[in-house]
C-alpha cells in the first residue's frame, strides 16, 4: 500500500514538472545559462578560498636530554661529550693468528646513529668489519663481590643487522698484570655478558670465571641458554637494552628491554657446575673377565627341526607362468646401429676393432619381448633360511658393568660463587663481520633503582622517539604490504570476506508469499490445519475488502483531479459510467467464495 502511494506521488510530481517545462521552455534555457554562469563563479570562489591540502599533523617531537645517574655508580658513560675521553684503544696483537689480521686495528668512533630520532644522542660505534677491535675504560672504583648486588647495563643497536660477531662486554679482573693498552682476548676477565651471533645461532652470553680453591685455576662457567627467542633483537635494527643482575644469594637475572629472558642460580644453572661431585668413578677399576652383560642368550637345548631345509632358495621360477604370444625368441634385445659410422680418426692399432654402438631392436617395439624367454621368479613358500636357536633370558646376567665410586680427591664446595674476583675495568674485545654496531649508556652499579632510572632517561627516551616517529597501525600494515605484496590477499580476505558473507546471508533470503497472493494466483498453498485456514481466510477477506475499497476511493480521487485539471468540470453521467465500470470490475462475493473452494480442493 505504501509503495502504491509512493509511486502515485512520484508520477504526479513528474507530470507537474513536465507541464512547467513545456510552458516555459524558452525561459528555461536562459535560466540554465544563468545558473551555469553562477556555478562557474561559485566554483572559482570555492577554489580560491579552498585551503591547501592539509598535511598530516607532525609527530610529537622528543627532545634529547643526556641521562644523569641518580645514585652511586662504579662506571657510567653516555658518550655525549663526543670524544673517547677515558677510553683506551688497544695496541696489542692476537696470538696464534696471521700478522695481517692479528692487530687490534679496528676503528671506533663516537657519533650519532645513522637513523637517529634524537639529535644530539651519541654513542660508541664499531666502524670496521672483518677486523679485531678492543677498547676499555677504568671504573671509578673496583667492584668487590661481597654484600651488594652487581648490575651491568648498556644499549646495543645492530644498525646494519649482524652476520657474524658479538656485542658483549668484559669486566676485566683486578690483577697486577692488567694493562689496558695491551687488552686482548687472553686478558683475564671476571664476567662476560652480552649478545653474540654467528650463522643462525643467536646467543646472549653470561659467562663468569670461577677460581678453583684447591688448584687455584680458573674455569669458565656458562649460564643456561634462555628459552626466549632472541632473533628479533639481532635483526630489527632497533636499540635494545641489556641488563645483568647478579645477587649475593647467587641468583641472577638477564633482562632485555627491561623484560626477564633468563634467570637462575649460580649453583644450579651453569655448565659445568661450580662444585665438582663428591664421588667419581675409580679410573683404576677394571671389568672382570667373567662378567656377563648379556641379558639374552641362545637356548642351548633347542634343536633344529628335521624338515628345516637351509638350502632352499628364497626365489623360485613361477611354474604357472606362460610365455606371451608373439614373443620373438630369435631376435636380440639390442642390435648394432646400422647408421653408425666409424670415426675418421679411429686407429685400430690404438683403439682396437671398431664396433657400432648398440641400440634397441626396432623389431621388439611391437612385440611383447625379445630374446630367450624365462619364467619370472616368485617367493619360495618353503624357504626358511638359516636356522637359529631361539633367545632366552640369561641366567648368569649380571647387568652393565660400571667402575666403582671413590671419593673425589678434587672435591670442594663453594657455597658462595657470587664472591668472584673483583674487577676494575670494562672492555669491548670483538671480532665482527658487520660494521656500525652502536653502543651507548653503559652503567655499572648496585642499586636497581639507579639502573632503572638510567634506562628510562636513556633507552626509554630512544624508545619514545622511535614510537613517535613510527606510523600508525594502518601505516604499518601498508608498509608491510609494500614489502610483502602477498599481505594484500590477507587484508582483503580479512576485511572483505566477512562483509560479503554478512550481505549474502542478510539480503539473499527468499520472501515467502502471503496467503492473499496464493488466493489471487490460484497457486497451491502449503498444507495448514482447517481451523487456522478458516481464520486466515476470514482475515484475508476483510483485508482484501479494505484494500479494494481504498483503491476505489483512490481511483475516484485521481479521476476527479485529472478531470479538474484538464476540463475544469466533468459531467455527472461520465462519473456514473466510471463508477459502474469500477463496480463491474470488482469481484463479487460469490466469485471470492468460488476461488476459495478451488484453493481448498487443490
Coordinates of C-alpha atoms in Angstrom, one line a residue:
X1 CA 0.0 0.0 0.0
X2 CA 2.8 2.4 0.9
X3 CA 4.6 1.5 -2.3
X4 CA 1.5 2.4 -4.4
X5 CA 1.2 5.8 -2.6
X6 CA 4.9 6.5 -3.3
X7 CA 4.6 5.6 -7.0
X8 CA 1.4 7.8 -7.3
X9 CA 3.1 10.8 -5.7
X10 CA 6.2 10.4 -7.9
X11 CA 4.1 10.2 -11.1
X12 CA 2.1 13.3 -10.1
X13 CA 5.3 15.3 -9.4
X14 CA 6.8 14.3 -12.7
X15 CA 3.7 15.3 -14.5
X16 CA 3.7 18.8 -13.0
X17 CA 7.4 19.2 -13.8
X18 CA 6.7 18.2 -17.4
X19 CA 3.9 20.7 -17.8
X20 CA 6.0 23.5 -16.3
X21 CA 8.9 22.5 -18.6
X22 CA 6.7 22.8 -21.8
X23 CA 5.1 26.0 -20.6
X24 CA 8.4 27.9 -20.0
X25 CA 10.9 26.2 -22.4
X26 CA 12.4 29.5 -23.6
X27 CA 12.8 31.0 -20.2
X28 CA 14.3 27.7 -19.0
X29 CA 17.1 28.0 -21.5
X30 CA 18.1 31.4 -20.2
X31 CA 17.8 30.3 -16.6
X32 CA 20.1 27.4 -17.4
X33 CA 22.7 29.7 -18.9
X34 CA 22.5 32.0 -15.8
X35 CA 22.7 29.1 -13.5
X36 CA 25.8 27.7 -15.3
X37 CA 27.4 31.1 -15.0
X38 CA 26.6 31.4 -11.3
X39 CA 28.0 27.9 -10.8
X40 CA 31.2 28.8 -12.6
X41 CA 31.6 31.8 -10.5
X42 CA 30.9 29.8 -7.3
X43 CA 33.5 27.1 -8.3
X44 CA 36.1 29.8 -8.8
X45 CA 35.3 31.3 -5.5
X46 CA 35.5 27.9 -3.8
X47 CA 38.8 27.1 -5.5
X48 CA 40.2 30.4 -4.4
X49 CA 39.0 30.0 -0.8
X50 CA 39.9 26.3 -0.7
X51 CA 42.8 25.7 1.7
X52 CA 45.9 23.8 0.6
X53 CA 45.8 20.0 1.1
X54 CA 46.4 19.6 4.8
X55 CA 49.5 17.5 5.6
X56 CA 49.3 15.1 8.4
X57 CA 50.0 16.6 11.8
X58 CA 53.7 16.4 12.7
X59 CA 54.7 13.7 15.2
X60 CA 55.3 14.8 18.7
X61 CA 58.9 15.8 19.0
X62 CA 61.0 14.1 21.7
X63 CA 63.9 16.3 22.8
X64 CA 67.1 14.5 23.9
X65 CA 68.5 15.2 27.3
X66 CA 71.6 13.3 28.5
X67 CA 70.9 10.8 31.3
X68 CA 72.3 11.5 34.7
X69 CA 72.8 8.8 37.3
X70 CA 70.5 9.2 40.3
X71 CA 72.8 7.4 42.8
X72 CA 76.2 5.8 43.4
X73 CA 77.7 4.1 40.3
X74 CA 81.0 2.3 39.6
X75 CA 81.0 3.2 36.0
X76 CA 78.8 5.4 33.7
X77 CA 79.2 6.5 30.1
X78 CA 76.8 8.1 27.6
X79 CA 79.4 9.4 25.1
X80 CA 77.5 12.7 24.7
X81 CA 80.8 14.6 25.0
X82 CA 81.5 13.4 21.5
X83 CA 85.0 12.0 22.3
X84 CA 86.7 8.9 23.6
X85 CA 88.0 10.6 26.7
X86 CA 88.6 8.0 29.4
X87 CA 88.8 5.1 26.9
X88 CA 91.9 3.3 25.9
X89 CA 92.4 1.8 22.4
X90 CA 94.3 -1.5 22.5
X91 CA 97.7 -1.8 20.6
X92 CA 98.0 -5.5 21.3
X93 CA 98.3 -8.3 18.8
X94 CA 96.4 -11.5 18.9
X95 CA 98.4 -14.7 19.5
X96 CA 98.4 -17.6 17.1
X97 CA 97.0 -15.5 14.2
X98 CA 98.3 -14.3 10.9
X99 CA 100.1 -11.0 11.2
X100 CA 97.7 -9.4 8.7
X101 CA 94.7 -9.8 11.0
X102 CA 96.4 -10.2 14.4
X103 CA 96.4 -6.5 15.2
X104 CA 93.6 -4.9 17.1
X105 CA 93.3 -2.2 14.5
X106 CA 89.5 -2.0 14.1
X107 CA 88.2 1.6 14.2
X108 CA 86.0 3.1 16.9
X109 CA 84.2 6.5 16.7
X110 CA 81.7 8.5 18.8
X111 CA 78.8 9.6 16.6
X112 CA 75.0 9.6 16.4
X113 CA 73.1 6.7 14.9
X114 CA 72.6 6.8 11.2
X115 CA 68.8 7.0 11.5
X116 CA 68.6 8.7 14.9
X117 CA 65.3 10.2 16.1
X118 CA 67.2 12.0 18.9
X119 CA 69.6 14.6 17.6
X120 CA 72.5 15.1 20.0
X121 CA 72.4 11.5 21.3
X122 CA 75.8 10.0 20.6
X123 CA 77.3 6.6 21.2
X124 CA 80.3 4.4 20.6
X125 CA 80.3 2.9 17.1
X126 CA 82.4 -0.1 15.9
X127 CA 83.2 1.1 12.4
X128 CA 85.2 -1.7 10.7
X129 CA 84.3 -5.2 9.5
X130 CA 86.5 -8.3 9.5
X131 CA 88.9 -6.8 12.0
X132 CA 89.7 -7.2 15.7
X133 CA 88.5 -4.4 17.9
X134 CA 89.5 -3.7 21.6
X135 CA 88.8 -0.7 23.7
X136 CA 88.4 -0.4 27.5
X137 CA 87.9 2.1 30.4
X138 CA 88.7 2.1 34.1
X139 CA 85.9 2.1 36.7
X140 CA 85.8 4.9 39.3
X141 CA 86.5 2.2 41.9
X142 CA 86.9 -1.6 41.8
X143 CA 83.8 -3.6 42.3
X144 CA 84.2 -6.2 45.1
X145 CA 81.7 -9.0 45.3
X146 CA 80.6 -9.0 48.9
X147 CA 77.2 -7.9 50.1
X148 CA 75.9 -5.7 47.3
X149 CA 74.4 -6.9 44.0
X150 CA 76.1 -6.3 40.7
X151 CA 74.1 -4.6 37.9
X152 CA 75.6 -4.3 34.4
X153 CA 73.6 -2.4 31.8
X154 CA 74.1 -1.0 28.3
X155 CA 72.5 -0.5 24.9
X156 CA 73.2 -2.1 21.5
X157 CA 71.9 -1.3 18.1
X158 CA 72.9 -3.5 15.1
X159 CA 72.4 -0.7 12.6
X160 CA 73.2 -3.0 9.6
X161 CA 72.0 -6.2 11.1
X162 CA 74.6 -8.7 12.1
X163 CA 76.2 -11.5 10.1
X164 CA 78.7 -13.0 12.5
X165 CA 80.0 -11.2 15.5
X166 CA 79.4 -10.1 19.1
X167 CA 78.5 -7.1 21.1
X168 CA 79.3 -8.3 24.6
X169 CA 81.3 -6.6 27.3
X170 CA 84.0 -8.0 29.5
X171 CA 84.5 -7.0 33.1
X172 CA 88.3 -7.1 33.5
X173 CA 89.7 -8.6 36.6
X174 CA 91.7 -6.6 39.1
X175 CA 95.2 -8.0 38.6
X176 CA 98.8 -6.6 38.7
X177 CA 99.2 -7.6 35.1
X178 CA 96.2 -5.6 33.8
X179 CA 97.3 -3.1 31.1
X180 CA 94.5 -1.6 29.1
X181 CA 97.0 -0.6 26.4
X182 CA 97.6 -4.3 25.8
X183 CA 94.0 -5.5 26.2
X184 CA 93.4 -8.7 24.1
X185 CA 91.5 -11.9 24.1
X186 CA 93.6 -13.6 26.8
X187 CA 93.3 -10.7 29.2
X188 CA 91.8 -12.0 32.5
X189 CA 88.1 -11.1 33.0
X190 CA 85.6 -11.9 35.7
X191 CA 82.4 -11.7 33.7
X192 CA 81.5 -11.7 30.0
X193 CA 77.9 -10.6 29.2
X194 CA 76.0 -9.6 26.1
X195 CA 74.7 -10.7 22.7
X196 CA 76.6 -12.8 20.2
X197 CA 75.6 -14.3 16.8
X198 CA 77.1 -16.4 14.1
X199 CA 75.1 -18.1 11.4
X200 CA 71.7 -18.9 12.8
X201 CA 72.9 -19.3 16.4
X202 CA 71.7 -16.4 18.5
X203 CA 73.2 -16.2 21.9
X204 CA 73.1 -14.0 25.0
X205 CA 76.2 -14.8 27.0
X206 CA 76.6 -14.8 30.7
X207 CA 80.0 -16.3 31.5
X208 CA 81.9 -16.0 34.7
X209 CA 85.4 -17.3 35.6
X210 CA 85.4 -19.3 38.8
X211 CA 88.5 -20.0 40.8
X212 CA 89.1 -23.5 42.0
X213 CA 90.0 -23.1 45.7
X214 CA 92.2 -26.3 45.6
X215 CA 94.2 -25.8 42.4
X216 CA 93.9 -22.0 42.0
X217 CA 92.9 -22.4 38.3
X218 CA 90.1 -20.6 36.7
X219 CA 87.3 -22.3 34.8
X220 CA 84.6 -20.6 32.7
X221 CA 81.0 -21.3 33.8
X222 CA 78.3 -20.7 31.2
X223 CA 74.7 -19.8 32.2
X224 CA 72.0 -22.0 30.7
X225 CA 70.6 -20.8 27.4
X226 CA 67.5 -18.7 27.6
X227 CA 64.2 -20.1 26.5
X228 CA 63.2 -16.9 24.8
X229 CA 63.6 -16.4 21.0
X230 CA 66.4 -13.9 20.6
X231 CA 66.4 -13.5 16.8
X232 CA 64.4 -10.2 16.8
X233 CA 67.0 -8.4 18.9
X234 CA 69.6 -9.0 16.2
X235 CA 67.5 -8.3 13.1
X236 CA 65.0 -5.5 13.8
X237 CA 67.7 -2.7 13.7
X238 CA 66.3 -1.2 16.9
X239 CA 68.2 -0.2 20.1
X240 CA 67.9 -2.8 22.8
X241 CA 68.8 -2.6 26.5
X242 CA 70.8 -5.5 28.0
X243 CA 70.8 -5.9 31.8
X244 CA 72.6 -8.4 34.1
X245 CA 71.6 -8.6 37.7
X246 CA 73.7 -10.7 40.0
X247 CA 72.7 -11.0 43.7
X248 CA 74.7 -12.0 46.8
X249 CA 72.4 -15.0 47.2
X250 CA 73.8 -16.5 44.0
X251 CA 70.7 -15.8 42.0
X252 CA 70.9 -14.0 38.6
X253 CA 68.6 -12.4 36.1
X254 CA 69.2 -11.4 32.5
X255 CA 66.8 -8.8 31.0
X256 CA 66.4 -7.4 27.5
X257 CA 64.4 -4.2 27.2
X258 CA 63.6 -4.5 31.0
X259 CA 62.0 -7.9 30.4
X260 CA 63.5 -11.0 32.1
X261 CA 64.6 -13.5 29.4
X262 CA 66.7 -15.8 31.6
X263 CA 67.2 -16.4 35.4
X264 CA 68.6 -19.0 37.7
X265 CA 71.2 -19.7 40.4
X266 CA 75.0 -19.9 40.1
X267 CA 75.0 -23.2 41.9
X268 CA 72.4 -25.0 39.8
X269 CA 72.0 -23.3 36.4
X270 CA 75.5 -23.1 34.9
X271 CA 77.7 -25.5 33.0
X272 CA 80.0 -27.1 34.1
X273 CA 78.8 -27.0 37.7
X274 CA 80.6 -24.8 40.1
X275 CA 81.2 -27.6 42.6
X276 CA 82.6 -31.0 41.4
X277 CA 80.8 -34.2 42.5
X278 CA 81.7 -35.8 45.8
X279 CA 82.5 -39.1 44.2
X280 CA 83.9 -40.1 40.9
X281 CA 84.4 -43.4 39.1
X282 CA 87.6 -45.2 40.0
X283 CA 89.9 -44.8 37.0
X284 CA 91.9 -47.9 38.1
X285 CA 88.9 -50.2 38.3
X286 CA 88.5 -52.9 35.5
X287 CA 85.7 -55.1 34.5
X288 CA 86.2 -58.8 35.5
X289 CA 86.8 -61.2 32.6
X290 CA 83.8 -63.4 33.6
X291 CA 81.4 -60.5 33.9
X292 CA 78.3 -61.4 31.8
X293 CA 76.4 -58.3 30.4
X294 CA 74.2 -60.3 28.0
X295 CA 70.5 -60.1 29.0
X296 CA 69.5 -62.7 26.4
X297 CA 71.4 -65.8 25.2
X298 CA 70.6 -68.6 22.6
X299 CA 68.7 -71.5 24.0
X300 CA 71.3 -74.3 24.4
X301 CA 68.7 -77.0 24.5
X302 CA 67.0 -76.0 21.2
X303 CA 67.3 -78.5 18.2
X304 CA 66.8 -77.7 14.6
X305 CA 63.7 -79.4 13.2
X306 CA 64.3 -82.3 10.7
X307 CA 62.3 -80.8 7.9
X308 CA 64.2 -77.5 8.1
X309 CA 65.9 -77.0 4.7
X310 CA 68.5 -74.3 5.0
X311 CA 69.5 -74.8 1.3
X312 CA 66.1 -74.0 -0.1
X313 CA 66.3 -70.8 -2.3
X314 CA 64.4 -67.7 -1.4
X315 CA 63.1 -67.3 -5.0
X316 CA 61.9 -70.0 -7.5
X317 CA 60.6 -69.8 -11.1
X318 CA 56.9 -69.5 -11.5
X319 CA 55.6 -72.8 -12.9
X320 CA 52.3 -71.3 -13.8
X321 CA 53.7 -68.6 -16.0
X322 CA 53.1 -68.8 -19.8
X323 CA 55.2 -67.2 -22.5
X324 CA 53.2 -64.3 -24.1
X325 CA 52.1 -64.8 -27.7
X326 CA 54.2 -63.0 -30.2
X327 CA 57.4 -63.3 -28.2
X328 CA 60.4 -63.1 -30.5
X329 CA 62.9 -65.7 -29.3
X330 CA 65.3 -65.4 -32.2
X331 CA 65.5 -61.6 -32.1
X332 CA 68.2 -60.0 -29.8
X333 CA 67.0 -57.2 -27.5
X334 CA 69.8 -54.9 -28.7
X335 CA 71.4 -54.6 -32.2
X336 CA 74.2 -52.6 -33.8
X337 CA 73.2 -49.2 -35.0
X338 CA 73.1 -49.5 -38.8
X339 CA 73.5 -45.8 -39.3
X340 CA 76.7 -45.5 -37.2
X341 CA 80.0 -44.9 -39.0
X342 CA 83.5 -45.4 -37.8
X343 CA 85.2 -42.1 -36.9
X344 CA 87.8 -40.9 -39.3
X345 CA 90.4 -40.7 -36.5
X346 CA 89.8 -44.2 -35.3
X347 CA 93.1 -46.1 -35.0
X348 CA 92.5 -49.8 -34.8
X349 CA 96.1 -50.3 -33.6
X350 CA 95.5 -48.0 -30.7
X351 CA 91.7 -48.2 -30.2
X352 CA 91.1 -51.8 -31.3
X353 CA 88.5 -53.1 -33.7
X354 CA 85.7 -50.6 -34.1
X355 CA 82.1 -51.8 -33.3
X356 CA 78.9 -49.9 -33.9
X357 CA 77.1 -48.8 -30.8
X358 CA 74.1 -50.9 -29.6
X359 CA 70.5 -49.6 -29.9
X360 CA 67.2 -51.1 -29.0
X361 CA 66.0 -53.6 -31.6
X362 CA 63.2 -51.9 -33.6
X363 CA 61.5 -55.2 -34.2
X364 CA 60.9 -55.6 -30.4
X365 CA 58.9 -52.4 -30.2
X366 CA 55.7 -54.1 -31.4
X367 CA 56.4 -57.4 -29.7
X368 CA 55.9 -58.3 -26.0
X369 CA 59.6 -59.2 -25.8
X370 CA 62.7 -60.4 -27.5
X371 CA 65.4 -63.0 -26.7
X372 CA 65.2 -66.1 -24.7
X373 CA 62.0 -66.1 -22.6
X374 CA 62.5 -67.0 -18.9
X375 CA 59.9 -67.7 -16.3
X376 CA 59.5 -64.9 -13.7
X377 CA 60.8 -65.6 -10.2
X378 CA 58.4 -65.7 -7.2
X379 CA 58.9 -66.2 -3.4
X380 CA 59.6 -69.8 -2.4
X381 CA 56.8 -70.9 0.1
X382 CA 59.2 -73.5 1.5
X383 CA 62.0 -71.0 2.2
X384 CA 63.0 -70.8 5.9
X385 CA 66.6 -69.6 5.8
X386 CA 69.4 -70.4 8.2
X387 CA 68.1 -72.0 11.4
X388 CA 69.0 -70.2 14.7
X389 CA 68.1 -71.3 18.2
X390 CA 65.5 -69.0 20.0
X391 CA 66.8 -66.5 22.6
X392 CA 66.1 -67.0 26.3
X393 CA 66.8 -65.0 29.4
X394 CA 70.4 -65.3 30.5
X395 CA 70.5 -67.0 34.0
X396 CA 74.0 -65.5 34.5
X397 CA 73.2 -62.0 33.6
X398 CA 75.0 -59.5 35.9
X399 CA 73.9 -56.2 34.4
X400 CA 76.0 -53.5 32.7
X401 CA 79.3 -53.2 34.4
X402 CA 80.4 -49.8 35.9
X403 CA 83.5 -48.9 37.7
X404 CA 83.1 -48.4 41.4
X405 CA 82.8 -45.0 43.0
X406 CA 85.6 -43.5 45.1
X407 CA 85.8 -40.1 46.9
X408 CA 86.7 -37.3 44.6
X409 CA 90.2 -36.1 45.5
X410 CA 89.5 -32.8 43.8
X411 CA 86.2 -32.2 45.6
X412 CA 85.4 -28.8 47.1
X413 CA 82.2 -27.0 48.0
X414 CA 81.9 -23.3 47.2
X415 CA 78.5 -22.2 48.6
X416 CA 79.1 -18.5 47.6
X417 CA 80.2 -18.5 43.9
X418 CA 78.9 -14.9 43.9
X419 CA 82.1 -13.9 45.5
X420 CA 84.1 -13.7 42.3
X421 CA 87.4 -11.9 41.5
X422 CA 87.0 -8.2 41.8
X423 CA 87.1 -6.2 38.6
X424 CA 88.4 -2.8 37.9
X425 CA 87.7 -2.0 34.2
X426 CA 85.1 -2.7 31.4
X427 CA 86.2 -3.5 27.9
X428 CA 84.9 -4.5 24.4
X429 CA 87.1 -7.1 22.7
X430 CA 85.2 -8.1 19.5
X431 CA 85.5 -9.5 16.0
X432 CA 82.7 -8.7 13.7
X433 CA 81.8 -9.2 10.0
X434 CA 79.4 -6.3 10.2
X435 CA 80.2 -2.7 10.8
X436 CA 78.3 0.2 12.5
X437 CA 77.4 -1.6 15.8
X438 CA 76.2 1.1 18.1
X439 CA 76.9 1.0 21.9
X440 CA 75.5 3.5 24.4
X441 CA 74.7 4.3 28.0
X442 CA 76.9 2.0 30.0
X443 CA 76.2 1.8 33.7
X444 CA 77.6 -0.5 36.5
X445 CA 76.0 -0.1 39.9
X446 CA 74.5 -1.9 42.8
X447 CA 71.1 -0.2 43.1
X448 CA 68.4 -1.4 40.8
X449 CA 66.5 1.9 41.1
X450 CA 69.6 3.7 39.8
X451 CA 69.8 1.3 36.8
X452 CA 66.1 1.7 36.0
X453 CA 66.3 5.5 36.2
X454 CA 69.3 5.5 33.9
X455 CA 67.4 3.2 31.5
X456 CA 64.3 5.3 31.4
X457 CA 66.3 8.5 30.8
X458 CA 68.4 6.9 28.0
X459 CA 66.9 3.9 26.4
X460 CA 63.4 4.9 27.3
X461 CA 63.8 8.2 25.5
X462 CA 65.0 6.4 22.4
X463 CA 62.0 4.1 22.6
X464 CA 59.6 7.1 22.9
X465 CA 61.3 8.9 20.0
X466 CA 61.0 5.8 17.8
X467 CA 57.4 5.3 18.8
X468 CA 56.6 8.9 17.9
X469 CA 58.2 8.5 14.5
X470 CA 56.5 5.2 13.7
X471 CA 53.4 5.3 11.6
X472 CA 50.0 4.2 13.0
X473 CA 48.6 0.7 12.7
X474 CA 47.2 1.4 9.2
X475 CA 50.6 2.8 8.1
X476 CA 52.5 -0.1 9.4
X477 CA 50.1 -2.5 7.6
X478 CA 50.6 -0.6 4.3
X479 CA 54.3 -0.6 4.7
X480 CA 54.4 -4.3 5.4
X481 CA 52.2 -4.9 2.3
X482 CA 54.7 -2.9 0.2
X483 CA 57.5 -5.2 1.3
X484 CA 55.4 -8.4 1.1
X485 CA 52.7 -7.9 -1.5
X486 CA 51.0 -11.2 -0.6
X487 CA 49.7 -9.5 2.5
X488 CA 47.1 -7.7 0.4
X489 CA 45.4 -11.0 -0.1
X490 CA 45.3 -11.5 3.7
X491 CA 43.9 -8.0 4.2
X492 CA 41.2 -8.5 1.5
X493 CA 40.2 -11.8 3.0
X494 CA 40.2 -10.5 6.5
X495 CA 38.1 -7.4 5.7
X496 CA 36.1 -8.0 2.5
X497 CA 35.1 -11.6 3.1
X498 CA 33.2 -11.1 6.4
X499 CA 31.3 -8.1 4.8
X500 CA 30.4 -10.2 1.8
X501 CA 29.1 -13.0 3.9
X502 CA 27.0 -10.7 6.1
X503 CA 25.5 -9.1 3.0
X504 CA 24.9 -12.6 1.4
X505 CA 23.1 -14.0 4.4
X506 CA 21.1 -10.9 5.3
X507 CA 19.9 -9.9 1.8
X508 CA 19.5 -13.2 -0.1
X509 CA 16.6 -14.7 1.9
X510 CA 13.5 -15.5 -0.2
X511 CA 10.3 -13.7 0.7
X512 CA 7.5 -16.1 1.5
X513 CA 4.3 -15.3 -0.4
X514 CA 1.3 -14.3 1.7
X515 CA -2.0 -16.2 1.7
X516 CA -3.6 -13.4 -0.2
X517 CA -1.2 -13.9 -3.1
X518 CA -2.0 -17.6 -3.2
X519 CA -5.6 -16.7 -3.5
X520 CA -5.1 -14.2 -6.3
X521 CA -2.9 -16.5 -8.4
X522 CA -4.6 -19.8 -7.6
X523 CA -1.2 -21.2 -6.8
X524 CA -1.1 -24.3 -4.5
X525 CA -0.9 -23.3 -0.8
X526 CA 1.1 -25.2 1.8
X527 CA -1.0 -27.5 4.0
X528 CA -2.3 -26.0 7.2
X529 CA -4.9 -27.1 9.8
X530 CA -8.5 -26.4 9.0
X531 CA -9.0 -24.0 11.9
X532 CA -6.0 -21.9 11.0
X533 CA -7.1 -21.9 7.4
X534 CA -10.5 -20.6 8.2
X535 CA -9.1 -17.9 10.5
X536 CA -6.7 -16.8 7.7
X537 CA -9.4 -16.8 5.1
X538 CA -11.6 -14.5 7.2
X539 CA -8.7 -12.2 7.9
X540 CA -7.7 -12.2 4.2
X541 CA -11.3 -11.4 3.1
X542 CA -11.6 -8.5 5.4
X543 CA -8.1 -7.2 4.3
X544 CA -9.0 -7.6 0.6
X545 CA -12.3 -5.7 1.1
X546 CA -10.5 -2.9 2.8
X547 CA -7.8 -2.7 0.1
X548 CA -10.4 -2.8 -2.7
X549 CA -12.4 0.0 -1.0
X550 CA -9.3 2.1 -0.5
X551 CA -8.2 1.6 -4.1
X552 CA -11.6 2.5 -5.4
X553 CA -11.5 5.8 -3.4
X554 CA -8.0 6.5 -4.7
X555 CA -9.1 5.9 -8.3
X556 CA -12.0 8.2 -7.8
X557 CA -9.8 10.9 -6.3
X558 CA -7.3 10.7 -9.1
X559 CA -10.0 10.8 -11.8
X560 CA -11.6 13.8 -10.2
X561 CA -8.2 15.6 -10.1
X562 CA -7.5 14.8 -13.7
X563 CA -10.9 16.0 -14.7
X564 CA -10.5 19.3 -12.8
X565 CA -7.1 19.9 -14.3
X566 CA -7.9 19.1 -18.0
X567 CA -11.5 20.2 -18.4
X568 CA -12.4 22.2 -15.3
X569 CA -15.6 20.2 -14.7
X570 CA -17.0 16.8 -15.8
X571 CA -20.5 15.7 -16.4
X572 CA -22.3 13.6 -13.8
X573 CA -23.0 10.9 -16.4
X574 CA -19.3 10.3 -17.1
X575 CA -18.6 9.9 -13.4
X576 CA -21.5 7.4 -13.1
X577 CA -20.2 5.5 -16.1
X578 CA -16.8 5.3 -14.5
X579 CA -18.3 4.2 -11.2
X580 CA -20.3 1.5 -13.0
X581 CA -17.2 0.3 -14.8
X582 CA -15.3 0.1 -11.5
X583 CA -18.2 -1.8 -9.9
X584 CA -18.3 -4.2 -12.9
X585 CA -14.6 -4.9 -12.5
X586 CA -14.9 -5.5 -8.7
X587 CA -15.1 -9.3 -7.9
X588 CA -18.3 -10.3 -6.2
X589 CA -18.6 -12.3 -3.0
X590 CA -19.7 -15.4 -4.9
X591 CA -16.6 -15.2 -7.1
X592 CA -14.4 -14.9 -4.0
X593 CA -16.1 -18.0 -2.4
X594 CA -15.7 -20.0 -5.6
X595 CA -11.9 -19.1 -5.7
X596 CA -11.5 -20.2 -2.1
X597 CA -13.2 -23.5 -2.8
X598 CA -10.8 -24.2 -5.7
X599 CA -7.8 -23.5 -3.4
X600 CA -9.1 -25.9 -0.8
X601 CA -9.6 -28.6 -3.3
X602 CA -6.1 -28.1 -4.7

